[in-house]
């Protein structure tokens, strides 16, 4: 599972990857050097192209964040991302 890191951490680890102007796209910075942006999201997965033009997909890993008295999940939180092969 890949974890999200802060923009500052990302820029320190991957100075060769430009983050200029990404704020408008609700970016998610991953510890493997990939940036996920909202226009790559289809409601289930993020689909991005790597340096060679190959598509890679990332699925959020979620767990319950808030549960009601009957055990029904009211809200989920994302705890990481998994690359699908």
Backbone as JSON Lines, residues from 0, in Angstrom:
{"i":0,"aa":"X","n":[0.85,-1.18,0.0],"ca":[0.0,0.0,0.0],"c":[0.89,1.24,0.0]}
{"i":1,"aa":"X","n":[0.51,2.21,-0.78],"ca":[1.23,3.47,-0.87],"c":[0.54,4.5,0.01]}
{"i":2,"aa":"X","n":[1.35,5.3,0.66],"ca":[0.81,6.34,1.53],"c":[0.9,7.7,0.87]}
{"i":3,"aa":"X","n":[-0.02,8.56,1.25],"ca":[0.01,9.95,0.81],"c":[1.04,10.69,1.64]}
{"i":4,"aa":"X","n":[1.79,11.6,0.99],"ca":[2.73,12.45,1.7],"c":[2.39,13.9,1.41]}
{"i":5,"aa":"X","n":[2.96,14.8,2.17],"ca":[2.68,16.22,1.97],"c":[3.39,16.73,0.71]}
{"i":6,"aa":"X","n":[2.94,17.85,0.22],"ca":[3.57,18.46,-0.95],"c":[5.03,18.76,-0.65]}
{"i":7,"aa":"X","n":[5.31,19.25,0.53],"ca":[6.7,19.57,0.91],"c":[7.57,18.32,0.88]}
{"i":8,"aa":"X","n":[7.09,17.23,1.49],"ca":[7.84,15.97,1.47],"c":[8.06,15.5,0.04]}
{"i":9,"aa":"X","n":[7.02,15.59,-0.78],"ca":[7.1,15.17,-2.17],"c":[8.17,15.96,-2.91]}
{"i":10,"aa":"X","n":[8.15,17.28,-2.75],"ca":[9.12,18.13,-3.45],"c":[10.55,17.87,-2.98]}
{"i":11,"aa":"X","n":[10.73,17.51,-1.7],"ca":[12.07,17.17,-1.21],"c":[12.55,15.84,-1.77]}
{"i":12,"aa":"X","n":[11.65,14.85,-1.86],"ca":[12.03,13.52,-2.37],"c":[12.17,13.49,-3.89]}
{"i":13,"aa":"X","n":[11.33,14.25,-4.58],"ca":[11.26,14.2,-6.04],"c":[11.39,15.6,-6.64]}
{"i":14,"aa":"X","n":[12.54,16.24,-6.49],"ca":[12.7,17.61,-7.01],"c":[12.57,17.7,-8.53]}
{"i":15,"aa":"X","n":[12.73,16.59,-9.23],"ca":[12.62,16.59,-10.69],"c":[11.18,16.59,-11.18]}
{"i":16,"aa":"X","n":[10.23,16.35,-10.3],"ca":[8.81,16.33,-10.67],"c":[8.19,17.69,-10.34]}
{"i":17,"aa":"X","n":[7.69,18.35,-11.36],"ca":[7.09,19.68,-11.16],"c":[5.72,19.56,-10.49]}
{"i":18,"aa":"X","n":[5.51,20.39,-9.49],"ca":[4.2,20.47,-8.83],"c":[3.54,21.82,-9.12]}
{"i":19,"aa":"X","n":[4.15,22.59,-10.0],"ca":[3.65,23.92,-10.31],"c":[2.23,23.85,-10.88]}
{"i":20,"aa":"X","n":[1.31,24.6,-10.29],"ca":[-0.05,24.72,-10.78],"c":[-0.98,23.56,-10.45]}
{"i":21,"aa":"X","n":[-0.51,22.58,-9.71],"ca":[-1.35,21.41,-9.42],"c":[-2.42,21.68,-8.36]}
{"i":22,"aa":"X","n":[-2.29,22.73,-7.6],"ca":[-3.24,23.01,-6.52],"c":[-4.68,23.08,-7.03]}
{"i":23,"aa":"X","n":[-4.86,23.5,-8.27],"ca":[-6.21,23.63,-8.85],"c":[-6.85,22.26,-9.11]}
{"i":24,"aa":"X","n":[-6.05,21.19,-9.05],"ca":[-6.55,19.85,-9.38],"c":[-6.64,18.92,-8.17]}
{"i":25,"aa":"X","n":[-6.68,19.44,-6.97],"ca":[-6.77,18.63,-5.74],"c":[-5.79,17.46,-5.76]}
{"i":26,"aa":"X","n":[-4.5,17.74,-5.81],"ca":[-3.52,16.66,-5.95],"c":[-3.37,15.78,-4.71]}
{"i":27,"aa":"X","n":[-3.01,14.53,-4.97],"ca":[-2.61,13.59,-3.93],"c":[-1.19,13.19,-4.28]}
{"i":28,"aa":"X","n":[-0.26,13.45,-3.37],"ca":[1.15,13.14,-3.6],"c":[1.45,11.8,-2.94]}
{"i":29,"aa":"X","n":[1.93,10.83,-3.74],"ca":[2.22,9.5,-3.22],"c":[3.71,9.31,-2.97]}
{"i":30,"aa":"X","n":[4.02,8.45,-2.03],"ca":[5.4,8.22,-1.63],"c":[6.26,7.59,-2.72]}
{"i":31,"aa":"X","n":[5.66,7.1,-3.81],"ca":[6.42,6.51,-4.9],"c":[6.73,7.51,-6.02]}
{"i":32,"aa":"X","n":[6.38,8.79,-5.82],"ca":[6.68,9.82,-6.8],"c":[5.57,10.09,-7.79]}
{"i":33,"aa":"X","n":[4.41,9.52,-7.59],"ca":[3.26,9.73,-8.47],"c":[2.35,10.79,-7.86]}
{"i":34,"aa":"X","n":[1.82,11.65,-8.72],"ca":[0.84,12.66,-8.29],"c":[-0.49,12.28,-8.92]}
{"i":35,"aa":"X","n":[-1.51,12.13,-8.09],"ca":[-2.86,11.85,-8.56],"c":[-3.65,13.15,-8.54]}
{"i":36,"aa":"X","n":[-4.36,13.44,-9.64],"ca":[-5.17,14.66,-9.67],"c":[-6.62,14.31,-10.01]}
{"i":37,"aa":"X","n":[-7.52,15.2,-9.62],"ca":[-8.95,14.88,-9.72],"c":[-9.43,14.6,-11.14]}
{"i":38,"aa":"X","n":[-8.79,15.14,-12.17],"ca":[-9.24,14.85,-13.54],"c":[-8.88,13.43,-13.97]}
{"i":39,"aa":"X","n":[-8.04,12.73,-13.2],"ca":[-7.69,11.33,-13.47],"c":[-8.61,10.37,-12.72]}
{"i":40,"aa":"X","n":[-9.53,10.89,-11.93],"ca":[-10.42,10.1,-11.08],"c":[-11.71,9.8,-11.82]}
{"i":41,"aa":"X","n":[-12.13,8.53,-11.88],"ca":[-13.38,8.18,-12.56],"c":[-14.49,7.78,-11.58]}
{"i":42,"aa":"X","n":[-14.25,7.98,-10.3],"ca":[-15.23,7.61,-9.28],"c":[-14.85,6.34,-8.55]}
{"i":43,"aa":"X","n":[-13.93,5.57,-9.13],"ca":[-13.45,4.34,-8.5],"c":[-11.94,4.28,-8.4]}
{"i":44,"aa":"X","n":[-11.26,4.68,-9.48],"ca":[-9.79,4.62,-9.52],"c":[-9.23,5.87,-10.2]}
{"i":45,"aa":"X","n":[-7.95,6.12,-9.92],"ca":[-7.2,7.12,-10.66],"c":[-6.46,6.39,-11.77]}
{"i":46,"aa":"X","n":[-6.48,6.93,-12.98],"ca":[-5.73,6.35,-14.09],"c":[-4.72,7.39,-14.56]}
{"i":47,"aa":"X","n":[-3.44,7.05,-14.48],"ca":[-2.36,7.96,-14.87],"c":[-1.47,7.25,-15.88]}
{"i":48,"aa":"X","n":[-0.76,8.03,-16.68],"ca":[0.22,7.47,-17.61],"c":[1.61,7.7,-17.05]}
{"i":49,"aa":"X","n":[2.44,6.65,-17.13],"ca":[3.82,6.78,-16.65],"c":[4.69,7.39,-17.75]}
{"i":50,"aa":"X","n":[5.99,7.44,-17.5],"ca":[6.92,8.09,-18.43],"c":[6.91,7.44,-19.82]}
{"i":51,"aa":"X","n":[6.62,6.15,-19.89],"ca":[6.61,5.44,-21.17],"c":[5.22,5.46,-21.84]}
{"i":52,"aa":"X","n":[4.25,6.12,-21.22],"ca":[2.91,6.19,-21.78],"c":[2.01,5.04,-21.37]}
{"i":53,"aa":"X","n":[2.51,4.16,-20.51],"ca":[1.71,3.02,-20.03],"c":[0.74,3.51,-18.95]}
{"i":54,"aa":"X","n":[-0.52,3.06,-19.03],"ca":[-1.5,3.45,-18.02],"c":[-1.31,2.65,-16.73]}
{"i":55,"aa":"X","n":[-1.42,3.35,-15.62],"ca":[-1.35,2.74,-14.3],"c":[-2.58,3.21,-13.53]}
{"i":56,"aa":"X","n":[-3.16,2.32,-12.76],"ca":[-4.34,2.69,-11.98],"c":[-4.07,2.55,-10.49]}
{"i":57,"aa":"X","n":[-4.65,3.46,-9.73],"ca":[-4.5,3.49,-8.28],"c":[-5.88,3.55,-7.66]}
{"i":58,"aa":"X","n":[-6.13,2.66,-6.72],"ca":[-7.41,2.59,-6.02],"c":[-7.2,3.02,-4.57]}
{"i":59,"aa":"X","n":[-8.05,3.93,-4.07],"ca":[-7.96,4.32,-2.66],"c":[-8.31,3.14,-1.75]}
{"i":60,"aa":"X","n":[-7.58,3.01,-0.66],"ca":[-7.89,2.03,0.37],"c":[-8.61,2.8,1.47]}
{"i":61,"aa":"X","n":[-9.82,2.35,1.79],"ca":[-10.63,3.09,2.75],"c":[-11.04,2.21,3.92]}
{"i":62,"aa":"X","n":[-11.29,2.88,5.04],"ca":[-11.81,2.2,6.22],"c":[-12.87,3.1,6.86]}
{"i":63,"aa":"X","n":[-13.77,2.52,7.64],"ca":[-14.81,3.33,8.27],"c":[-14.21,4.4,9.18]}
{"i":64,"aa":"X","n":[-14.75,5.59,9.08],"ca":[-14.3,6.7,9.91],"c":[-15.36,7.06,10.96]}
{"i":65,"aa":"X","n":[-16.62,6.87,10.57],"ca":[-17.73,7.18,11.48],"c":[-18.83,6.15,11.27]}
{"i":66,"aa":"X","n":[-19.32,5.6,12.37],"ca":[-20.34,4.56,12.33],"c":[-21.49,4.98,13.24]}
{"i":67,"aa":"X","n":[-22.74,4.69,12.81],"ca":[-23.88,5.04,13.65],"c":[-24.12,3.94,14.7]}
{"i":68,"aa":"X","n":[-25.15,4.11,15.51],"ca":[-25.44,3.17,16.61],"c":[-25.77,1.76,16.12]}
{"i":69,"aa":"X","n":[-26.23,1.63,14.88],"ca":[-26.57,0.33,14.32],"c":[-25.39,-0.32,13.59]}
{"i":70,"aa":"X","n":[-24.25,0.33,13.59],"ca":[-23.08,-0.22,12.92],"c":[-22.96,0.14,11.45]}
{"i":71,"aa":"X","n":[-23.86,0.98,10.97],"ca":[-23.81,1.42,9.57],"c":[-22.73,2.49,9.42]}
{"i":72,"aa":"X","n":[-21.93,2.36,8.38],"ca":[-20.87,3.33,8.14],"c":[-21.49,4.62,7.61]}
{"i":73,"aa":"X","n":[-21.18,5.73,8.28],"ca":[-21.66,7.04,7.86],"c":[-20.62,7.76,7.01]}
{"i":74,"aa":"X","n":[-19.35,7.49,7.31],"ca":[-18.28,8.18,6.6],"c":[-17.05,7.28,6.52]}
{"i":75,"aa":"X","n":[-16.37,7.34,5.38],"ca":[-15.16,6.56,5.15],"c":[-13.96,7.5,5.11]}
{"i":76,"aa":"X","n":[-12.77,6.97,5.44],"ca":[-11.55,7.76,5.28],"c":[-10.55,6.95,4.46]}
{"i":77,"aa":"X","n":[-9.79,7.66,3.64],"ca":[-8.78,7.02,2.81],"c":[-7.51,6.86,3.64]}
{"i":78,"aa":"X","n":[-6.98,5.64,3.68],"ca":[-5.79,5.35,4.48],"c":[-4.56,5.11,3.61]}
{"i":79,"aa":"X","n":[-4.74,5.01,2.31],"ca":[-3.63,4.8,1.39],"c":[-4.15,4.51,-0.01]}
{"i":80,"aa":"X","n":[-3.26,4.06,-0.88],"ca":[-3.62,3.78,-2.26],"c":[-2.9,2.51,-2.69]}
{"i":81,"aa":"X","n":[-3.58,1.7,-3.5],"ca":[-2.99,0.5,-4.05],"c":[-2.93,0.62,-5.56]}
{"i":82,"aa":"X","n":[-1.77,0.26,-6.1],"ca":[-1.65,0.24,-7.56],"c":[-2.21,-1.09,-8.04]}
{"i":83,"aa":"X","n":[-3.04,-1.02,-9.06],"ca":[-3.63,-2.22,-9.64],"c":[-2.83,-2.62,-10.87]}
{"i":84,"aa":"X","n":[-2.57,-3.9,-10.99],"ca":[-1.78,-4.38,-12.13],"c":[-2.63,-5.19,-13.06]}
